[in-house]
Coordinates of C-alpha atoms in Angstrom, one line a residue:
M1153 CA -45.3 47.5 -16.1
I1154 CA -46.5 44.8 -13.8
S1155 CA -46.8 42.5 -16.8
Y1156 CA -43.2 43.2 -17.7
F1157 CA -41.8 42.3 -14.3
C1158 CA -43.9 39.1 -14.2
E1159 CA -42.7 38.0 -17.5
N1160 CA -39.1 38.9 -16.5
S1161 CA -39.5 36.8 -13.3
I1162 CA -40.9 33.8 -15.2
M1163 CA -38.0 34.0 -17.7
K1164 CA -35.5 34.0 -14.9
K1165 CA -37.1 30.9 -13.3
I1166 CA -37.1 29.1 -16.7
F1167 CA -33.5 30.1 -17.2
F1168 CA -32.4 28.8 -13.8
F1169 CA -34.4 25.6 -14.3
L1170 CA -32.8 24.9 -17.6
F1171 CA -29.3 25.7 -16.2
A1172 CA -29.8 23.4 -13.3
T1173 CA -31.1 20.7 -15.5
L1174 CA -28.1 20.9 -17.8
F1175 CA -25.7 21.0 -14.8
M1176 CA -27.3 17.9 -13.4
N1177 CA -27.2 16.1 -16.7
A1178 CA -23.5 17.0 -17.0
Q1179 CA -22.7 15.5 -13.6
K1180 CA -23.1 11.8 -13.2
T1181 CA -22.2 9.4 -10.4
E1182 CA -20.4 6.1 -10.4
T1183 CA -21.3 4.2 -7.3
I1184 CA -18.7 2.1 -5.6
K1185 CA -20.0 -1.5 -5.6
L1186 CA -18.5 -3.5 -2.7
S1187 CA -19.1 -6.9 -4.2
Q1188 CA -16.1 -9.1 -3.5
S1189 CA -16.3 -11.6 -0.7
V1190 CA -14.6 -10.5 2.5
K1191 CA -15.5 -13.5 4.6
S1192 CA -13.1 -14.4 7.3
K1193 CA -12.5 -18.2 7.5
K1194 CA -10.2 -18.2 10.5
I1195 CA -11.4 -15.5 13.0
N1196 CA -14.9 -14.5 14.1
Y1197 CA -15.5 -10.9 15.1
K1198 CA -18.0 -9.7 17.6
N1199 CA -17.9 -6.2 16.1
F1200 CA -16.6 -4.3 13.1
T1201 CA -16.0 -0.6 13.6
V1202 CA -15.3 1.9 10.8
I1203 CA -13.6 5.2 11.6
D1204 CA -13.6 7.7 8.7
Q1205 CA -11.1 10.4 9.7
R1206 CA -11.0 12.0 6.3
E1207 CA -11.6 15.8 6.5
N1208 CA -13.1 15.8 3.0
K1209 CA -15.5 12.9 2.5
E1210 CA -15.8 13.5 -1.3
I1211 CA -13.7 11.1 -3.3
G1212 CA -13.4 13.0 -6.6
S1213 CA -14.4 12.8 -10.2
V1214 CA -13.2 12.1 -13.8
M1215 CA -14.6 13.1 -17.2
Y1216 CA -16.4 10.8 -19.6
H1217 CA -16.6 12.7 -22.9
K1218 CA -18.2 16.0 -21.8
D1219 CA -19.8 14.6 -18.6
Q1220 CA -18.2 14.9 -15.1
V1221 CA -18.6 11.6 -13.3
N1222 CA -18.4 11.7 -9.5
I1223 CA -17.2 8.5 -7.7
A1224 CA -19.1 8.0 -4.4
F1225 CA -20.4 5.4 -2.0
E1226 CA -24.0 4.4 -2.1
N1227 CA -24.7 5.8 1.3
N1228 CA -21.4 6.7 3.1
A1229 CA -18.1 5.0 3.8
V1230 CA -19.0 3.9 7.4
K1231 CA -22.4 2.4 6.5
D1232 CA -21.3 0.8 3.3
F1233 CA -18.2 -0.9 4.7
Q1234 CA -20.1 -2.2 7.7
D1235 CA -22.9 -3.6 5.6
W1236 CA -20.4 -5.2 3.3
F1237 CA -18.4 -6.8 6.2
Y1238 CA -21.5 -8.0 8.1
S1239 CA -23.0 -9.5 4.9
D1240 CA -20.2 -12.1 4.9
N1241 CA -19.3 -12.3 8.6
P1242 CA -21.9 -13.1 11.2
V1243 CA -21.5 -11.4 14.6
K1244 CA -19.8 -13.8 17.0
G1245 CA -16.5 -14.3 18.6
N1246 CA -14.4 -12.2 21.0
D1247 CA -12.4 -9.9 18.7
E1248 CA -13.3 -6.4 17.5
L1249 CA -11.9 -5.4 14.1
V1250 CA -11.5 -1.7 13.4
L1251 CA -11.0 -0.1 10.0
L1252 CA -9.4 3.3 10.0
I1253 CA -9.9 5.3 6.7
E1254 CA -7.3 7.9 6.2
N1255 CA -7.6 8.8 2.5
I1256 CA -9.6 7.9 -0.6
K1257 CA -9.0 10.3 -3.4
V1258 CA -9.5 10.2 -7.2
S1259 CA -8.1 12.7 -9.6
E1260 CA -7.5 13.0 -13.4
D1261 CA -4.4 14.0 -15.3
K1262 CA -5.5 15.1 -18.8
Q1263 CA -3.0 14.6 -21.6
E1264 CA -3.3 15.8 -25.2
K1265 CA -5.1 12.7 -26.5
F1266 CA -5.9 10.7 -23.4
S1267 CA -6.4 10.9 -19.6
I1268 CA -5.0 9.1 -16.7
G1269 CA -7.2 8.4 -13.7
K1270 CA -5.3 8.3 -10.3
L1271 CA -6.5 6.6 -7.1
E1272 CA -4.9 7.2 -3.7
V1273 CA -5.9 5.0 -0.8
R1274 CA -4.5 4.9 2.7
A1275 CA -6.3 2.9 5.3
S1276 CA -5.4 0.6 8.2
T1277 CA -7.0 -2.1 10.3
F1278 CA -6.6 -2.7 14.1
L1279 CA -7.5 -5.3 16.6
K1280 CA -9.2 -3.6 19.5
K1281 CA -8.5 -5.2 22.9
E1282 CA -8.9 -4.1 26.5
D1283 CA -5.5 -2.3 26.5
G1284 CA -6.1 -0.4 23.2
Y1285 CA -5.7 -0.8 19.5
H1286 CA -3.1 -3.1 17.9
L1287 CA -2.1 -2.5 14.2
L1288 CA -2.9 -5.4 11.9
Y1289 CA -2.6 -4.4 8.3
R1290 CA -2.2 -1.3 6.2
K1291 CA -2.8 -0.1 2.6
D1292 CA -1.0 3.0 1.4
T1293 CA -1.1 2.7 -2.4
V1294 CA -1.5 4.6 -5.6
A1295 CA -3.1 3.1 -8.7
T1296 CA -3.6 4.6 -12.2
V1297 CA -5.8 3.8 -15.2
S1298 CA -5.4 5.1 -18.7
S1299 CA -8.3 6.0 -21.0
R1300 CA -6.2 4.4 -23.7
V1301 CA -6.9 1.1 -22.0
T1302 CA -10.5 1.8 -21.0
P1303 CA -12.7 4.9 -21.7
Y1304 CA -14.7 4.2 -18.5
L1305 CA -12.2 5.6 -16.0
A1306 CA -14.8 6.2 -13.3
Q1307 CA -16.0 2.6 -13.4
S1308 CA -12.4 1.2 -13.3
L1309 CA -11.4 3.4 -10.4
A1310 CA -14.5 2.5 -8.5
K1311 CA -13.7 -1.2 -8.9
K1312 CA -10.1 -0.5 -7.8
I1313 CA -11.4 1.1 -4.6
S1314 CA -13.5 -2.0 -3.9
L1315 CA -10.6 -4.4 -4.7
T1316 CA -8.1 -2.4 -2.6
F1317 CA -10.3 -2.6 0.6
S1318 CA -11.1 -6.2 -0.1
E1319 CA -7.4 -7.0 -0.1
L1320 CA -7.0 -4.9 3.1
L1321 CA -9.6 -6.8 5.0
K1322 CA -8.4 -10.2 3.8
G1323 CA -4.9 -9.4 4.7
S1324 CA -6.0 -8.3 8.1
Y1325 CA -7.4 -11.8 8.9
N1326 CA -4.0 -13.4 8.6
A1327 CA -1.9 -10.6 10.1
K1328 CA -0.2 -10.8 13.4
P1329 CA -1.3 -7.9 15.7
W1330 CA 1.5 -5.6 16.7
E1331 CA 2.4 -5.8 20.4
I1332 CA 2.6 -2.0 20.6
T1333 CA -0.6 -0.5 21.8
I1334 CA -2.3 2.7 20.5
S1335 CA -5.0 4.5 22.4
Q1336 CA -8.1 5.8 20.7
E1337 CA -6.9 9.4 21.1
E1338 CA -3.6 8.4 19.4
L1339 CA -5.2 6.8 16.3
Q1340 CA -5.0 10.1 14.3
N1341 CA -1.2 10.0 14.8
Y1342 CA -0.6 6.3 15.0
E1343 CA 2.0 6.2 12.2
T1344 CA 4.4 8.6 13.9
I1345 CA 3.8 6.9 17.3
L1346 CA 4.6 3.4 16.0
K1347 CA 7.6 4.5 14.1
D1348 CA 9.0 6.2 17.2
T1349 CA 8.9 2.9 19.0
L1350 CA 10.8 0.8 16.5
E1351 CA 14.2 -0.4 17.7
I1352 CA 15.8 -0.6 14.3
Y1353 CA 15.9 3.2 14.2
K1354 CA 17.4 3.6 17.6
A1355 CA 20.1 0.9 17.6
D1356 CA 23.7 1.9 17.1
H1357 CA 24.7 -1.7 16.4
L1358 CA 22.4 -4.1 14.6
K1359 CA 22.0 -7.6 15.8
E1360 CA 23.5 -10.2 13.5
G1361 CA 21.2 -12.8 12.1
V1362 CA 18.2 -13.4 9.9
Y1363 CA 14.8 -11.7 10.2
K1364 CA 11.8 -13.8 9.0
D1365 CA 9.4 -10.8 8.3
Y1366 CA 9.3 -7.0 8.3
Y1367 CA 7.9 -6.9 11.9
S1368 CA 10.8 -8.8 13.4
F1369 CA 13.2 -6.7 11.4
F1370 CA 11.9 -3.3 12.3
T1371 CA 11.4 -4.3 16.0
H1372 CA 15.0 -5.7 15.9
H1373 CA 14.3 -9.3 16.8
P1374 CA 16.4 -11.8 14.7
E1375 CA 15.5 -15.5 14.6
H1376 CA 17.0 -17.2 17.6
G1377 CA 19.8 -19.7 17.0
F1378 CA 20.4 -19.1 13.3
I1379 CA 23.9 -18.6 11.9
I1380 CA 24.5 -17.1 8.4
E1381 CA 26.6 -19.1 6.0
T1382 CA 28.2 -18.1 2.7
N1383 CA 29.6 -20.0 -0.3
S1384 CA 33.2 -20.1 -1.4
K1385 CA 32.8 -16.7 -3.1
G1386 CA 31.6 -15.0 0.1
I1387 CA 28.0 -14.8 -1.0
V1388 CA 25.4 -15.3 1.7
T1389 CA 23.3 -18.4 0.7
K1390 CA 21.5 -19.7 3.8
A1391 CA 20.9 -19.6 7.5
V1392 CA 21.6 -22.7 9.7
N1393 CA 20.2 -23.6 13.1
G1394 CA 21.5 -27.0 14.0
E1395 CA 20.1 -29.5 11.5
E1396 CA 17.7 -26.9 10.1
K1397 CA 18.9 -25.1 7.0
M1398 CA 16.9 -22.4 5.2
P1399 CA 17.8 -20.5 2.0
I1400 CA 18.4 -16.8 2.6
R1401 CA 15.6 -16.0 0.1
N1402 CA 13.1 -17.3 2.7
F1403 CA 13.8 -14.3 4.9
Y1404 CA 12.8 -10.6 4.8
A1405 CA 16.2 -9.3 5.7
F1406 CA 19.4 -10.2 7.4
V1407 CA 22.4 -8.5 9.1
Y1408 CA 25.9 -9.9 8.3
N1409 CA 29.1 -8.4 9.6
G1410 CA 27.2 -5.5 10.9
V1411 CA 25.6 -4.6 7.6
P1412 CA 21.8 -4.9 7.0
Y1413 CA 20.6 -6.4 3.7
K1414 CA 17.1 -6.6 2.2
V1415 CA 16.2 -9.8 0.4
I1416 CA 14.7 -9.1 -3.1
P1417 CA 13.6 -11.4 -5.9
V1418 CA 17.0 -11.4 -7.6
G1419 CA 19.2 -11.6 -4.5
Y1420 CA 19.8 -9.1 -1.7
T1421 CA 20.9 -5.5 -1.4
E1422 CA 22.3 -3.3 1.3
I1423 CA 19.8 -1.3 3.5
F1424 CA 20.7 2.3 4.2
R1425 CA 19.4 4.7 6.8
D1426 CA 18.8 8.5 6.8
E1427 CA 16.7 10.9 8.8
L1428 CA 13.6 9.8 6.9
G1429 CA 13.9 6.1 7.5
L1430 CA 15.3 3.0 5.7
F1431 CA 15.8 2.6 2.0
I1432 CA 17.5 0.5 -0.6
E1433 CA 19.1 1.5 -4.0
V1434 CA 17.6 -0.7 -6.6
K1435 CA 16.4 -1.0 -10.2
K1436 CA 13.0 -1.8 -11.4
E1437 CA 14.2 -5.0 -13.1
E1438 CA 15.5 -6.3 -9.8
L1439 CA 12.3 -5.7 -7.8
F1440 CA 10.1 -6.9 -10.6
P1441 CA 12.2 -9.2 -12.8
E1442 CA 10.7 -10.6 -16.0
S1443 CA 10.6 -14.3 -16.6
N1444 CA 13.4 -14.0 -19.1
S1445 CA 15.6 -12.0 -16.9
S1446 CA 19.3 -12.6 -17.0
F1447 CA 19.3 -12.8 -13.1
M1448 CA 18.8 -16.3 -11.9
M1449 CA 19.0 -18.5 -8.8
V1450 CA 21.9 -20.9 -9.0
G1451 CA 22.4 -23.9 -6.7
G1452 CA 20.6 -22.3 -3.8
G1453 CA 22.8 -19.2 -4.0
I1454 CA 22.0 -15.8 -5.5
A1455 CA 23.2 -14.8 -9.0
G1456 CA 21.7 -11.3 -9.2
L1457 CA 23.1 -9.5 -6.2
I1458 CA 23.4 -5.8 -5.9
G1459 CA 24.9 -3.1 -3.7
S1460 CA 28.5 -4.1 -3.5
V1461 CA 31.6 -5.1 -5.4
V1462 CA 31.2 -8.6 -4.2
A1463 CA 27.7 -8.6 -5.8
N1464 CA 29.0 -7.6 -9.2
V1465 CA 31.8 -10.2 -9.1
A1466 CA 29.1 -12.8 -8.3
I1467 CA 27.1 -11.8 -11.4
V1468 CA 30.2 -11.7 -13.6
A1469 CA 31.1 -15.2 -12.5
I1470 CA 27.7 -16.5 -13.8
D1471 CA 26.7 -14.0 -16.5
A1472 CA 28.9 -11.3 -17.8
K1473 CA 26.1 -9.8 -19.8
A1474 CA 23.9 -9.4 -16.8
A1475 CA 26.6 -7.6 -14.9
K1476 CA 27.3 -5.2 -17.8
K1477 CA 23.5 -4.5 -18.2
R1478 CA 23.1 -3.8 -14.5
K1479 CA 26.1 -1.4 -14.4
A1480 CA 24.5 0.6 -17.2
M1481 CA 21.3 1.2 -15.3
A1482 CA 21.1 3.7 -12.5
G1483 CA 19.6 2.6 -9.2
T1484 CA 16.8 4.4 -7.5
E1485 CA 16.2 5.0 -3.8
V1486 CA 13.2 3.0 -2.7
S1487 CA 12.0 3.4 0.9
L1488 CA 10.8 0.5 3.1
D1489 CA 7.5 1.1 4.8
P1490 CA 8.0 0.1 8.5
L1491 CA 4.3 -0.5 9.0
T1492 CA 3.9 -3.0 6.1
G1493 CA 7.4 -4.0 5.0
H1494 CA 6.4 -3.0 1.5
Y1495 CA 8.4 -0.8 -0.9
I1496 CA 7.4 2.8 -1.2
L1497 CA 8.1 3.4 -4.9
P1498 CA 9.0 6.9 -6.1
E1499 CA 6.9 8.4 -8.9
N1500 CA 7.9 7.2 -12.4
F1501 CA 10.0 4.4 -10.8
G1502 CA 11.9 2.6 -13.5
K1503 CA 11.0 5.0 -16.3
S1504 CA 13.8 6.5 -18.4
K1505 CA 14.2 10.2 -17.9

């Protein structure tokens, strides 16, 4: 009897050992290699702080054949990002750079014959001063990789994580700090707090003029002294300040006759507002025109305008085929991110339904 129980116990141990071995073999890890240079050539920092406010520190996993591959940092996000930054930037200067990590998530969408790996990243940088934290730069992005392009989804997604944070840090070095101050206690809710301070959402009447960048537009500060000019067809072409003349394409946005417009690669389009914020109605071909696009710049003016009857008339005057093509394509609402000025593209943007 004793022999039976001993043998049974040994068999259980062997079983659990084999099960654990198989489980460990089926799970592999792709380490995020932070290898790109993040050297700051303009500003020296006395300190680099990383705040990881993710509730779940695990990033996620994808499959490689029958193996589950977890994507993870070598140590943890705080240590790895600090080691990476300090390897390229010696400690000196007066400024303190802060990286706030809000989300790093990997998932996999399995199709019948392939898979799509999805990466979501949301993180921001701040300049810490005596009066608090000043927003510098932000990444709120989604990237996908198809197994039809590369079977190594985990490796590709890990590289995208490294590249995304490299772009975030490099963009921070050249960014102008926001004047609005955030306290350390408010960092968890900084997005809502900053949006609530923006004048563009509060103003009943918008200030006429041109806005050089997203920050001046959302804080409602047009360029001083500039007057908007149009051509003989009523199309806005440039802004003039005395002897200084600048094409309208050099600005982020402008307000003309009380109507706000967003400058886009093929011209400009009206900006609308609802309870969620600001948005434009646009087609993929207008935000991301191909080199052989029918829309073109003509004589400093804009050929591919959208959002009004005047715009379509302008297109017809230059290229009737372009106007007909545009009319046949439905526009899509694309939001404007007030903290970056970037487009917030809806899922499946530009794809036919």
